Short mmCIF file of N, CA and C in Angstrom, two decimals:
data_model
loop_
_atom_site.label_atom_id
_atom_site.label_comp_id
_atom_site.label_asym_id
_atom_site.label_seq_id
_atom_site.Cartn_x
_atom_site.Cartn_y
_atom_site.Cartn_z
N UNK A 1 196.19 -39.60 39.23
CA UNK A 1 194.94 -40.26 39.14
C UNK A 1 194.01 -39.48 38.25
N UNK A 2 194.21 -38.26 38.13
CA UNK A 2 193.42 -37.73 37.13
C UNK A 2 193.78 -37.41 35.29
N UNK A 3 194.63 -38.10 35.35
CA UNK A 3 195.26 -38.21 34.30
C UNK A 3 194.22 -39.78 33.60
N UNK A 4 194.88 -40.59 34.51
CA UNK A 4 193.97 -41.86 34.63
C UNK A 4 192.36 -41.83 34.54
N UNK A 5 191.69 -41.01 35.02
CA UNK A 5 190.32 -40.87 34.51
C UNK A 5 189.86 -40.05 33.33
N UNK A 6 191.39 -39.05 32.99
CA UNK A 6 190.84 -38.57 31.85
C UNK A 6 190.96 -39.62 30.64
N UNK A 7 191.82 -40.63 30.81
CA UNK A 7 192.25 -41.38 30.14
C UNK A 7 190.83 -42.21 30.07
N UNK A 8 190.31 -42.59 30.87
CA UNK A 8 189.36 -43.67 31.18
C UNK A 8 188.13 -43.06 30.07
N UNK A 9 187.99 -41.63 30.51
CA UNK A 9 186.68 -40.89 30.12
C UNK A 9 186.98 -40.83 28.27
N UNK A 10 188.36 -40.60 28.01
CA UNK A 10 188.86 -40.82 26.47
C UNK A 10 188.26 -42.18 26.01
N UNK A 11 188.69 -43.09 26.82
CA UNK A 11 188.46 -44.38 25.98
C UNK A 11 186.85 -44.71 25.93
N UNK A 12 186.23 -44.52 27.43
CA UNK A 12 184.52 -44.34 26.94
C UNK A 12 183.73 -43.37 26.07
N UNK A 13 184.50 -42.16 26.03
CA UNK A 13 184.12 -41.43 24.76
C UNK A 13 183.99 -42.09 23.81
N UNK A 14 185.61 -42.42 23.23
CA UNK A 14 185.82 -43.22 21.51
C UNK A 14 184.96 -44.41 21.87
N UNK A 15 184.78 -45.35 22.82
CA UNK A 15 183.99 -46.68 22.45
C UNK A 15 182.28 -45.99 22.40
N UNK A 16 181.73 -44.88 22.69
CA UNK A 16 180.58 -44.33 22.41
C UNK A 16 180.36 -43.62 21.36
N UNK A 17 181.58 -43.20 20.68
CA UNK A 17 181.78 -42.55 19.62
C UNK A 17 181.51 -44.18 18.63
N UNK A 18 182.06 -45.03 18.59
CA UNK A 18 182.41 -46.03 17.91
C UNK A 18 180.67 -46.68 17.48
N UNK A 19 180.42 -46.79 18.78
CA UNK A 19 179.17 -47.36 19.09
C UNK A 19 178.11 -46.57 18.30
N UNK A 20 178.46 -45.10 18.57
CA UNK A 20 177.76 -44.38 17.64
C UNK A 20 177.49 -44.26 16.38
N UNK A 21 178.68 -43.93 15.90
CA UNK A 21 179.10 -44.34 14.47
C UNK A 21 178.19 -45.91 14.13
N UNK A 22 178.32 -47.06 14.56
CA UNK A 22 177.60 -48.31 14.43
C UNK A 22 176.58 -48.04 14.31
N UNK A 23 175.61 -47.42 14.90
CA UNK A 23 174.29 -47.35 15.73
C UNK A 23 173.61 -46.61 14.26
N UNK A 24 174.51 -45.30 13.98
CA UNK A 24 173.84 -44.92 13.39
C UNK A 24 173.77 -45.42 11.53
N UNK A 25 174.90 -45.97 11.42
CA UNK A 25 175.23 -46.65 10.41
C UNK A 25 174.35 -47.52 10.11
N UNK A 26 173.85 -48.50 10.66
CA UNK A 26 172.84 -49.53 11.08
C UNK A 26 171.46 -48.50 10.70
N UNK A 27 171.05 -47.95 11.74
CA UNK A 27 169.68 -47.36 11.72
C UNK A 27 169.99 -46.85 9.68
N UNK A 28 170.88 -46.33 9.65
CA UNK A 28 170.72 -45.50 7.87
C UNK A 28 170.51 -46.80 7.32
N UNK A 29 171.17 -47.87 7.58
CA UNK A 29 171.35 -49.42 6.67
C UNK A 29 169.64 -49.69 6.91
N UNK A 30 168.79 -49.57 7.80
CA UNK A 30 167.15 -50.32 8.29
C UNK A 30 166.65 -49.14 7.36
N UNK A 31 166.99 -47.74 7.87
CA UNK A 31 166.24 -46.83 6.94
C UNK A 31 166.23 -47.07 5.33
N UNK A 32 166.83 -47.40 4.75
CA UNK A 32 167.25 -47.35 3.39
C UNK A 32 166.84 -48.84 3.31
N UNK A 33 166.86 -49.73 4.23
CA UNK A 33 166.18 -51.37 3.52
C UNK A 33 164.48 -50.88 3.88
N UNK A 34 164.05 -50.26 4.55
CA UNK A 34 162.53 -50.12 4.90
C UNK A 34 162.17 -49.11 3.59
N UNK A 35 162.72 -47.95 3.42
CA UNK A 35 162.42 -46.94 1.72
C UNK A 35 162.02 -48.30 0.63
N UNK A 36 163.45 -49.13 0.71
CA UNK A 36 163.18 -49.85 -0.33
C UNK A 36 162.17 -50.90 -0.29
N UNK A 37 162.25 -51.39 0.57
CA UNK A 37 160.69 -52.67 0.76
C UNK A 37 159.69 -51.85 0.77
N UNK A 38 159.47 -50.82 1.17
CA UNK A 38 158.13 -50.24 1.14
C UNK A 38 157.97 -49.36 -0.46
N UNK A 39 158.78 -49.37 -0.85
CA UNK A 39 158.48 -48.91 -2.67
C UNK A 39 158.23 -50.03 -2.66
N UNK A 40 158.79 -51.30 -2.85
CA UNK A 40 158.45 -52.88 -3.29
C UNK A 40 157.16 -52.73 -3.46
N UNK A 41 156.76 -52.79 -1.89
CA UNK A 41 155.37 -52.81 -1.78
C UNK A 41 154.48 -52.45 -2.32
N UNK A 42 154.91 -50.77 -2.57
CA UNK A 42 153.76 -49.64 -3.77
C UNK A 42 153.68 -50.01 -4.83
N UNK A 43 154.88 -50.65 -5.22
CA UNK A 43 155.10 -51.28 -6.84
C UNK A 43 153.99 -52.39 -6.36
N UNK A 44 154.17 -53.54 -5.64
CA UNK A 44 153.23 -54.71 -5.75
C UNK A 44 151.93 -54.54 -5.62
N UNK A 45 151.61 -53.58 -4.82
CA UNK A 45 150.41 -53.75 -4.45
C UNK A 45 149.39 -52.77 -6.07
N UNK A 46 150.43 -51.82 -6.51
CA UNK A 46 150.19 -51.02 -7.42
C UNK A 46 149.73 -52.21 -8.62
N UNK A 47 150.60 -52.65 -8.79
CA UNK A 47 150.60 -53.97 -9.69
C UNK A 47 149.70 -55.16 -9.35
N UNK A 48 149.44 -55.73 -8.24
CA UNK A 48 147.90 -56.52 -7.65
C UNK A 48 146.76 -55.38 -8.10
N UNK A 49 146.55 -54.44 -7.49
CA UNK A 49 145.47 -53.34 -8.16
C UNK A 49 145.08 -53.81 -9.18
N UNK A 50 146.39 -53.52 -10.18
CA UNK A 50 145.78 -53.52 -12.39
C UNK A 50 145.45 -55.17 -12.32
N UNK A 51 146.40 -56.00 -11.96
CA UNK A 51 145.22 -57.13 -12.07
C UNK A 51 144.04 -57.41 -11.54
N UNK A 52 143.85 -57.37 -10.12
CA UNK A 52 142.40 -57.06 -10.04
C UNK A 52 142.15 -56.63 -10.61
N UNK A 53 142.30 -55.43 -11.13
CA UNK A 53 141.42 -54.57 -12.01
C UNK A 53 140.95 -55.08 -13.61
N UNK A 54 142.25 -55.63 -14.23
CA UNK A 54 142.08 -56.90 -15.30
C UNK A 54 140.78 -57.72 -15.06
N UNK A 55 141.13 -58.38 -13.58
CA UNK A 55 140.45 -60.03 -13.40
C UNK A 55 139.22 -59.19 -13.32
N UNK A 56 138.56 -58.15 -12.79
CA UNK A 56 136.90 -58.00 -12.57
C UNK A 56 136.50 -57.86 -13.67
N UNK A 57 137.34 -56.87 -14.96
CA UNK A 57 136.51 -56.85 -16.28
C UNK A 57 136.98 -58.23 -16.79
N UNK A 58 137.47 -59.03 -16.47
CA UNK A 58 137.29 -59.95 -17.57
C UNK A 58 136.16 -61.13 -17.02
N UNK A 59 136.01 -60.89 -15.50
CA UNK A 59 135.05 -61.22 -14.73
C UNK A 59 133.74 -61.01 -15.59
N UNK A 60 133.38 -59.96 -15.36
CA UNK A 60 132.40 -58.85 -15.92
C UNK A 60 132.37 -59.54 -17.76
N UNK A 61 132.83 -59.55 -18.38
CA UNK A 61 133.29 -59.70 -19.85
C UNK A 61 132.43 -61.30 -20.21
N UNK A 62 133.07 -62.39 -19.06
CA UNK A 62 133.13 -63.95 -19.03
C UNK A 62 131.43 -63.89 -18.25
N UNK A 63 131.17 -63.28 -17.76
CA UNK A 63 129.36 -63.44 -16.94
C UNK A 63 128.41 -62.81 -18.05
N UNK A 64 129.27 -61.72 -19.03
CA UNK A 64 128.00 -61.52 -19.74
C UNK A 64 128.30 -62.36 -20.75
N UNK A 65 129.36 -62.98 -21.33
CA UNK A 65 129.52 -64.32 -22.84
C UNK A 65 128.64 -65.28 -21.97
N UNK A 66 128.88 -65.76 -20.87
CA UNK A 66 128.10 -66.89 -20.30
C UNK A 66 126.49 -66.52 -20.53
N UNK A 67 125.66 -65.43 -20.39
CA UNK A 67 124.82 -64.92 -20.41
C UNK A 67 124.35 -65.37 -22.02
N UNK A 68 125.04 -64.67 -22.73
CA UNK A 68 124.82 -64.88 -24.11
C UNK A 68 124.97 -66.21 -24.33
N UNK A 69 126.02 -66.75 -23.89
CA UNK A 69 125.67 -68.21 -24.23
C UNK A 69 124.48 -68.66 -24.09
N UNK A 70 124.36 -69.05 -22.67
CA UNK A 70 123.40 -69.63 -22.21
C UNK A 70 121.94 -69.17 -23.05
N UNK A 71 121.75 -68.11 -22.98
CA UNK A 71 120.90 -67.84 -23.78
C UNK A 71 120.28 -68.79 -25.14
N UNK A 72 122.17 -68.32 -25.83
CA UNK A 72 122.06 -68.99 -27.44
C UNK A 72 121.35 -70.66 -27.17
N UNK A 73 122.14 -70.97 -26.30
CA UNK A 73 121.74 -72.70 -25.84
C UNK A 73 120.47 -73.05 -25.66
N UNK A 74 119.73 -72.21 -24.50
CA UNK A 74 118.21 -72.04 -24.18
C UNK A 74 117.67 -72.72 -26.01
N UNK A 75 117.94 -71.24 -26.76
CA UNK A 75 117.22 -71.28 -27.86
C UNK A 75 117.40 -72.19 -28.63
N UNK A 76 118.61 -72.67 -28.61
CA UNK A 76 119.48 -74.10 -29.54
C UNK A 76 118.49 -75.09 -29.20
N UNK A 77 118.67 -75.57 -27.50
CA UNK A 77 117.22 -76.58 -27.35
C UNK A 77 115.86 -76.41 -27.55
N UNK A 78 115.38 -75.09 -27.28
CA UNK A 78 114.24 -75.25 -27.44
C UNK A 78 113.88 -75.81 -29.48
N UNK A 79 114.52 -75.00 -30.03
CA UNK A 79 114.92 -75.21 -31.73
C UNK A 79 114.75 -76.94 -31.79
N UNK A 80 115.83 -77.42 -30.87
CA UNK A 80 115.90 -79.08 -31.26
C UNK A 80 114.66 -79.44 -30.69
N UNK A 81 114.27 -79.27 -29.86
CA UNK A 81 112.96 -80.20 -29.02
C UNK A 81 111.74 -79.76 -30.16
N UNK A 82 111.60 -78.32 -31.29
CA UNK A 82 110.58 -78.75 -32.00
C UNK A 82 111.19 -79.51 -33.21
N UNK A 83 112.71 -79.50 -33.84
CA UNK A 83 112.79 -80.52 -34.68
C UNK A 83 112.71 -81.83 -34.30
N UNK A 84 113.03 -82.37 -32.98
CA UNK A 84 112.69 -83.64 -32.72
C UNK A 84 110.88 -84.22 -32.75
N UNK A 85 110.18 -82.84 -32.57
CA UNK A 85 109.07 -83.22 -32.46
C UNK A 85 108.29 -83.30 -33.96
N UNK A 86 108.95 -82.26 -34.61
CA UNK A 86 108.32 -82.78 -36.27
C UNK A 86 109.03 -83.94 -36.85
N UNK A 87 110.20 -84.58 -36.41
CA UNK A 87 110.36 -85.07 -37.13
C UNK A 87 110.12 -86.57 -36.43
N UNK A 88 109.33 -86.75 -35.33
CA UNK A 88 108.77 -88.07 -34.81
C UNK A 88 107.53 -88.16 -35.61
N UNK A 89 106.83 -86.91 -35.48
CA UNK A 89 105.39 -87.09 -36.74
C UNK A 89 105.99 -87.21 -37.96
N UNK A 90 107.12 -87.09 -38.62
CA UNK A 90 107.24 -87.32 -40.19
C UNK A 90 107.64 -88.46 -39.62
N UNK A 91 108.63 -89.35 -39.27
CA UNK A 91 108.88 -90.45 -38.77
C UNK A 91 107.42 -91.35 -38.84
N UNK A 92 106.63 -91.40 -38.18
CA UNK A 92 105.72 -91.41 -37.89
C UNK A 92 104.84 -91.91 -39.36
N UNK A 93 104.54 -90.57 -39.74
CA UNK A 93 104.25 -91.07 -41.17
C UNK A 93 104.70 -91.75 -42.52
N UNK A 94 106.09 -91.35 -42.56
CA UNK A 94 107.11 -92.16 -43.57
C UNK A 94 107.33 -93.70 -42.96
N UNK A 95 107.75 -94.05 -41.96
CA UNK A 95 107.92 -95.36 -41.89
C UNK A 95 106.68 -96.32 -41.69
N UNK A 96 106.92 -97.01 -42.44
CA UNK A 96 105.57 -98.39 -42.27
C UNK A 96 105.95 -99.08 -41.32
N UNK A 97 104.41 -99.22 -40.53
CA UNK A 97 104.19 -100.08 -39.18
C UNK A 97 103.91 -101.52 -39.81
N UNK A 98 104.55 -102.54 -39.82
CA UNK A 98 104.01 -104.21 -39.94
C UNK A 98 102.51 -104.08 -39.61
N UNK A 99 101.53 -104.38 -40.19
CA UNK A 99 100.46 -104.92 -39.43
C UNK A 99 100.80 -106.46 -38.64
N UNK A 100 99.90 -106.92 -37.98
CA UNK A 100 100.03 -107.70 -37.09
C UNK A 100 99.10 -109.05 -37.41
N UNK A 101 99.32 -110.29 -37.39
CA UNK A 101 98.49 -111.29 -38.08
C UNK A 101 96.95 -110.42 -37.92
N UNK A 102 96.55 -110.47 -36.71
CA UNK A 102 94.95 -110.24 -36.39
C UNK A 102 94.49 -108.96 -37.43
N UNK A 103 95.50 -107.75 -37.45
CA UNK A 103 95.18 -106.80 -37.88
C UNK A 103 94.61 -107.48 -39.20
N UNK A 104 95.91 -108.09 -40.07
CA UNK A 104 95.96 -108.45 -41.67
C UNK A 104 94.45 -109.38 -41.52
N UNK A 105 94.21 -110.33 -40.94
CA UNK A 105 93.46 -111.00 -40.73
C UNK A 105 92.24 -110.28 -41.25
N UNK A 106 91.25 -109.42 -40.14
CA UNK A 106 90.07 -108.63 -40.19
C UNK A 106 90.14 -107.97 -41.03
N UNK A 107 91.20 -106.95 -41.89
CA UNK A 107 91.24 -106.08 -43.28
C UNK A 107 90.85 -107.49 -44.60
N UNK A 108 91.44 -108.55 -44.18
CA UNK A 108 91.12 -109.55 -45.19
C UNK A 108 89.56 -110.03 -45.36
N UNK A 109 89.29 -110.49 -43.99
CA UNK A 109 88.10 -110.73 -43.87
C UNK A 109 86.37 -109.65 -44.48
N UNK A 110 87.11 -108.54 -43.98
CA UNK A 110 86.33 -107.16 -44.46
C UNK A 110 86.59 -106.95 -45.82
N UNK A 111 87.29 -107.46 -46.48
CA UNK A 111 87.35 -106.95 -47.84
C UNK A 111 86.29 -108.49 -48.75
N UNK A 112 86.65 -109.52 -47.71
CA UNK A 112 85.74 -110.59 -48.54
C UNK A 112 84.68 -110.43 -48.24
N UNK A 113 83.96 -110.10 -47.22
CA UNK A 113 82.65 -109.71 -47.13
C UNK A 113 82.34 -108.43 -48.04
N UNK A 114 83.50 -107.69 -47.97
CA UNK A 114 82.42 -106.46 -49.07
C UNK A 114 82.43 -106.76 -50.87
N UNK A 115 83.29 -108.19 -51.13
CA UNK A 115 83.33 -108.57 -52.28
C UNK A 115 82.00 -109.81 -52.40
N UNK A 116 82.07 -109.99 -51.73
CA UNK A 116 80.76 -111.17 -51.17
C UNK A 116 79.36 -110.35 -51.49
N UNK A 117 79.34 -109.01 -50.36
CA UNK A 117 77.74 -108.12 -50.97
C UNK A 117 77.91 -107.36 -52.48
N UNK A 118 79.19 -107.62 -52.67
CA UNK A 118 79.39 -106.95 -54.48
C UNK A 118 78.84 -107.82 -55.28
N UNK A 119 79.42 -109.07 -55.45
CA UNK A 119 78.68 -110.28 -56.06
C UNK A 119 77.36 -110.83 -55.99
N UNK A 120 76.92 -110.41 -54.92
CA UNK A 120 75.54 -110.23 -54.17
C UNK A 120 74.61 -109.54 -55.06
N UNK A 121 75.02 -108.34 -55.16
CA UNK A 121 74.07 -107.01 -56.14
C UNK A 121 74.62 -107.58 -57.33
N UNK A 122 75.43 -107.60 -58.08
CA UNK A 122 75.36 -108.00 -59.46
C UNK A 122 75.13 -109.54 -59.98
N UNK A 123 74.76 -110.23 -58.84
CA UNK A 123 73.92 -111.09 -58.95
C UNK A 123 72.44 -111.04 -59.50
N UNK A 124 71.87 -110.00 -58.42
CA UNK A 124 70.71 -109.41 -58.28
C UNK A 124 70.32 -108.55 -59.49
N UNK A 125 71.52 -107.48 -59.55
CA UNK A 125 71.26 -106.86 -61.06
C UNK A 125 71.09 -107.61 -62.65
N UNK A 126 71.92 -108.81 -62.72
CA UNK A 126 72.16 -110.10 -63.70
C UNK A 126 70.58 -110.26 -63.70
N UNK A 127 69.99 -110.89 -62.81
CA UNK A 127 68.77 -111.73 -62.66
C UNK A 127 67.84 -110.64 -63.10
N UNK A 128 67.36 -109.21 -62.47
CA UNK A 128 66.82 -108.21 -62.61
C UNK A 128 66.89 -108.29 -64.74
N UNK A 129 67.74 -107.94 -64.88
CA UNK A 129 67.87 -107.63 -66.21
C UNK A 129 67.53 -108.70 -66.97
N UNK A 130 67.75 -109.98 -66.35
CA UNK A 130 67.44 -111.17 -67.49
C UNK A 130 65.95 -111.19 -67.63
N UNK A 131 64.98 -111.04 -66.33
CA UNK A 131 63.67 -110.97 -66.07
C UNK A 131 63.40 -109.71 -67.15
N UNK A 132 64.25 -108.47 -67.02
CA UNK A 132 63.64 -107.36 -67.81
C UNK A 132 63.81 -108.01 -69.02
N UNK A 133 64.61 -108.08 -69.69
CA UNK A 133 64.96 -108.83 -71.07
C UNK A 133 63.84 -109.65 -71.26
N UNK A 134 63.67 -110.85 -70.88
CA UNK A 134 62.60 -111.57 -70.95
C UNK A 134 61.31 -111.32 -70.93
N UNK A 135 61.13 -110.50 -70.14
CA UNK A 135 59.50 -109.33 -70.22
C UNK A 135 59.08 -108.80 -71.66
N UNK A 136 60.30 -108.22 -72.50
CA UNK A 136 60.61 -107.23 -73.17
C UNK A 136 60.28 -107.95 -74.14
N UNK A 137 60.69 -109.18 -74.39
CA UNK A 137 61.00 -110.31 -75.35
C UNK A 137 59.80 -110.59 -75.20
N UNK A 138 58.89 -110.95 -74.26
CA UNK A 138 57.16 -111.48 -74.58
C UNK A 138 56.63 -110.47 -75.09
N UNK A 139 56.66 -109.29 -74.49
CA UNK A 139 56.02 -108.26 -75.20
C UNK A 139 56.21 -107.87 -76.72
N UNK A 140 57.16 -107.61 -77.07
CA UNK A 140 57.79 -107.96 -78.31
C UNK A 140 56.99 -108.73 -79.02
N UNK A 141 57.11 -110.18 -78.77
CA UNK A 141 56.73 -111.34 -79.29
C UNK A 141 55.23 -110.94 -79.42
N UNK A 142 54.33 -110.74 -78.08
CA UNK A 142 53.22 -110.83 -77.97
C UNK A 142 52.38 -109.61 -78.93
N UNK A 143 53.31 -108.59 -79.29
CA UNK A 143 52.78 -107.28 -79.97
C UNK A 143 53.13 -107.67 -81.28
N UNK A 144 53.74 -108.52 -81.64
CA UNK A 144 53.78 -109.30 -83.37
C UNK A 144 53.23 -109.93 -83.49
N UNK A 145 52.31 -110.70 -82.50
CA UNK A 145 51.53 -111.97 -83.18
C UNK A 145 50.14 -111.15 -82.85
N UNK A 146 50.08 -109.73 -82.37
CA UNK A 146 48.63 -109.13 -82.23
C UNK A 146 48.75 -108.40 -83.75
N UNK A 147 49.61 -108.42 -83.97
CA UNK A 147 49.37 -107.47 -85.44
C UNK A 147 49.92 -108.43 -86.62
#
């Protein structure tokens, strides 16, 4: 019988030996997949870093062009809002407005009345002068038949 348990204690040895061997084979196989995923990691995360680090300056880069833009734009409109505004007053002055019957009307009317008091005075001046003439002419006359 003790032959038999040494026998027994042999075979639970080697199946703990076996087991061992597994156990530890395994744990080296997790050790060596965990080394390597966790470099992965240093690499990725190393590599997320430089892009972040990319994306904020170009962040940084794209807020100050927007800056400048916006700016340039500001000034672009303000620029157009005074060419639109000189050029509603040249507008303004270069294109002819239609007058309107009534308008044409009263410019007509006002111009015959001021041709009306024109004819008026050189009426007046005509008559004036014919009277002077005629004055001139008695006197004349009247200073030849005194001498």
């Amino acid at each position: 019988a003790g032959s038999s348990i040494i026998g027994l204690l042999e075979v639970v040895e080697s199946d703990f030996a076996k087991n061992l061997a597994k156990v530890e084979n395994e744990e080296a196989d997790a050790e060596s997949e965990y080394q390597k995923v966790t470099q992965e990691n240093k690499v990725t995360q190393a590599s997320k870093q430089q892009v972040e680090k990319y994306k904020t300056q170009e962040s940084k880069s794209l807020d100050k062009s927007v800056a400048e833009i916006s700016g340039d734009r500001e000034k672009s409109s303000t620029e157009l809002a005074a060419v639109d505004e000189y050029y509603a007053k040249i507008k303004e002055r270069c294109i002819a407005k239609p007058e309107t019957y009534h308008e044409r009307a009263a410019r007509r009317a006002a111009e015959i009345e001021g041709l009306k008091e024109a004819l008026r005075v050189l009426r007046e001046e005509a008559a004036f002068v014919q009277r002077s003439h005629h004055r001139a002419g008695r006197r004349h006359h009247s200073f030849l038949a005194a001498h």
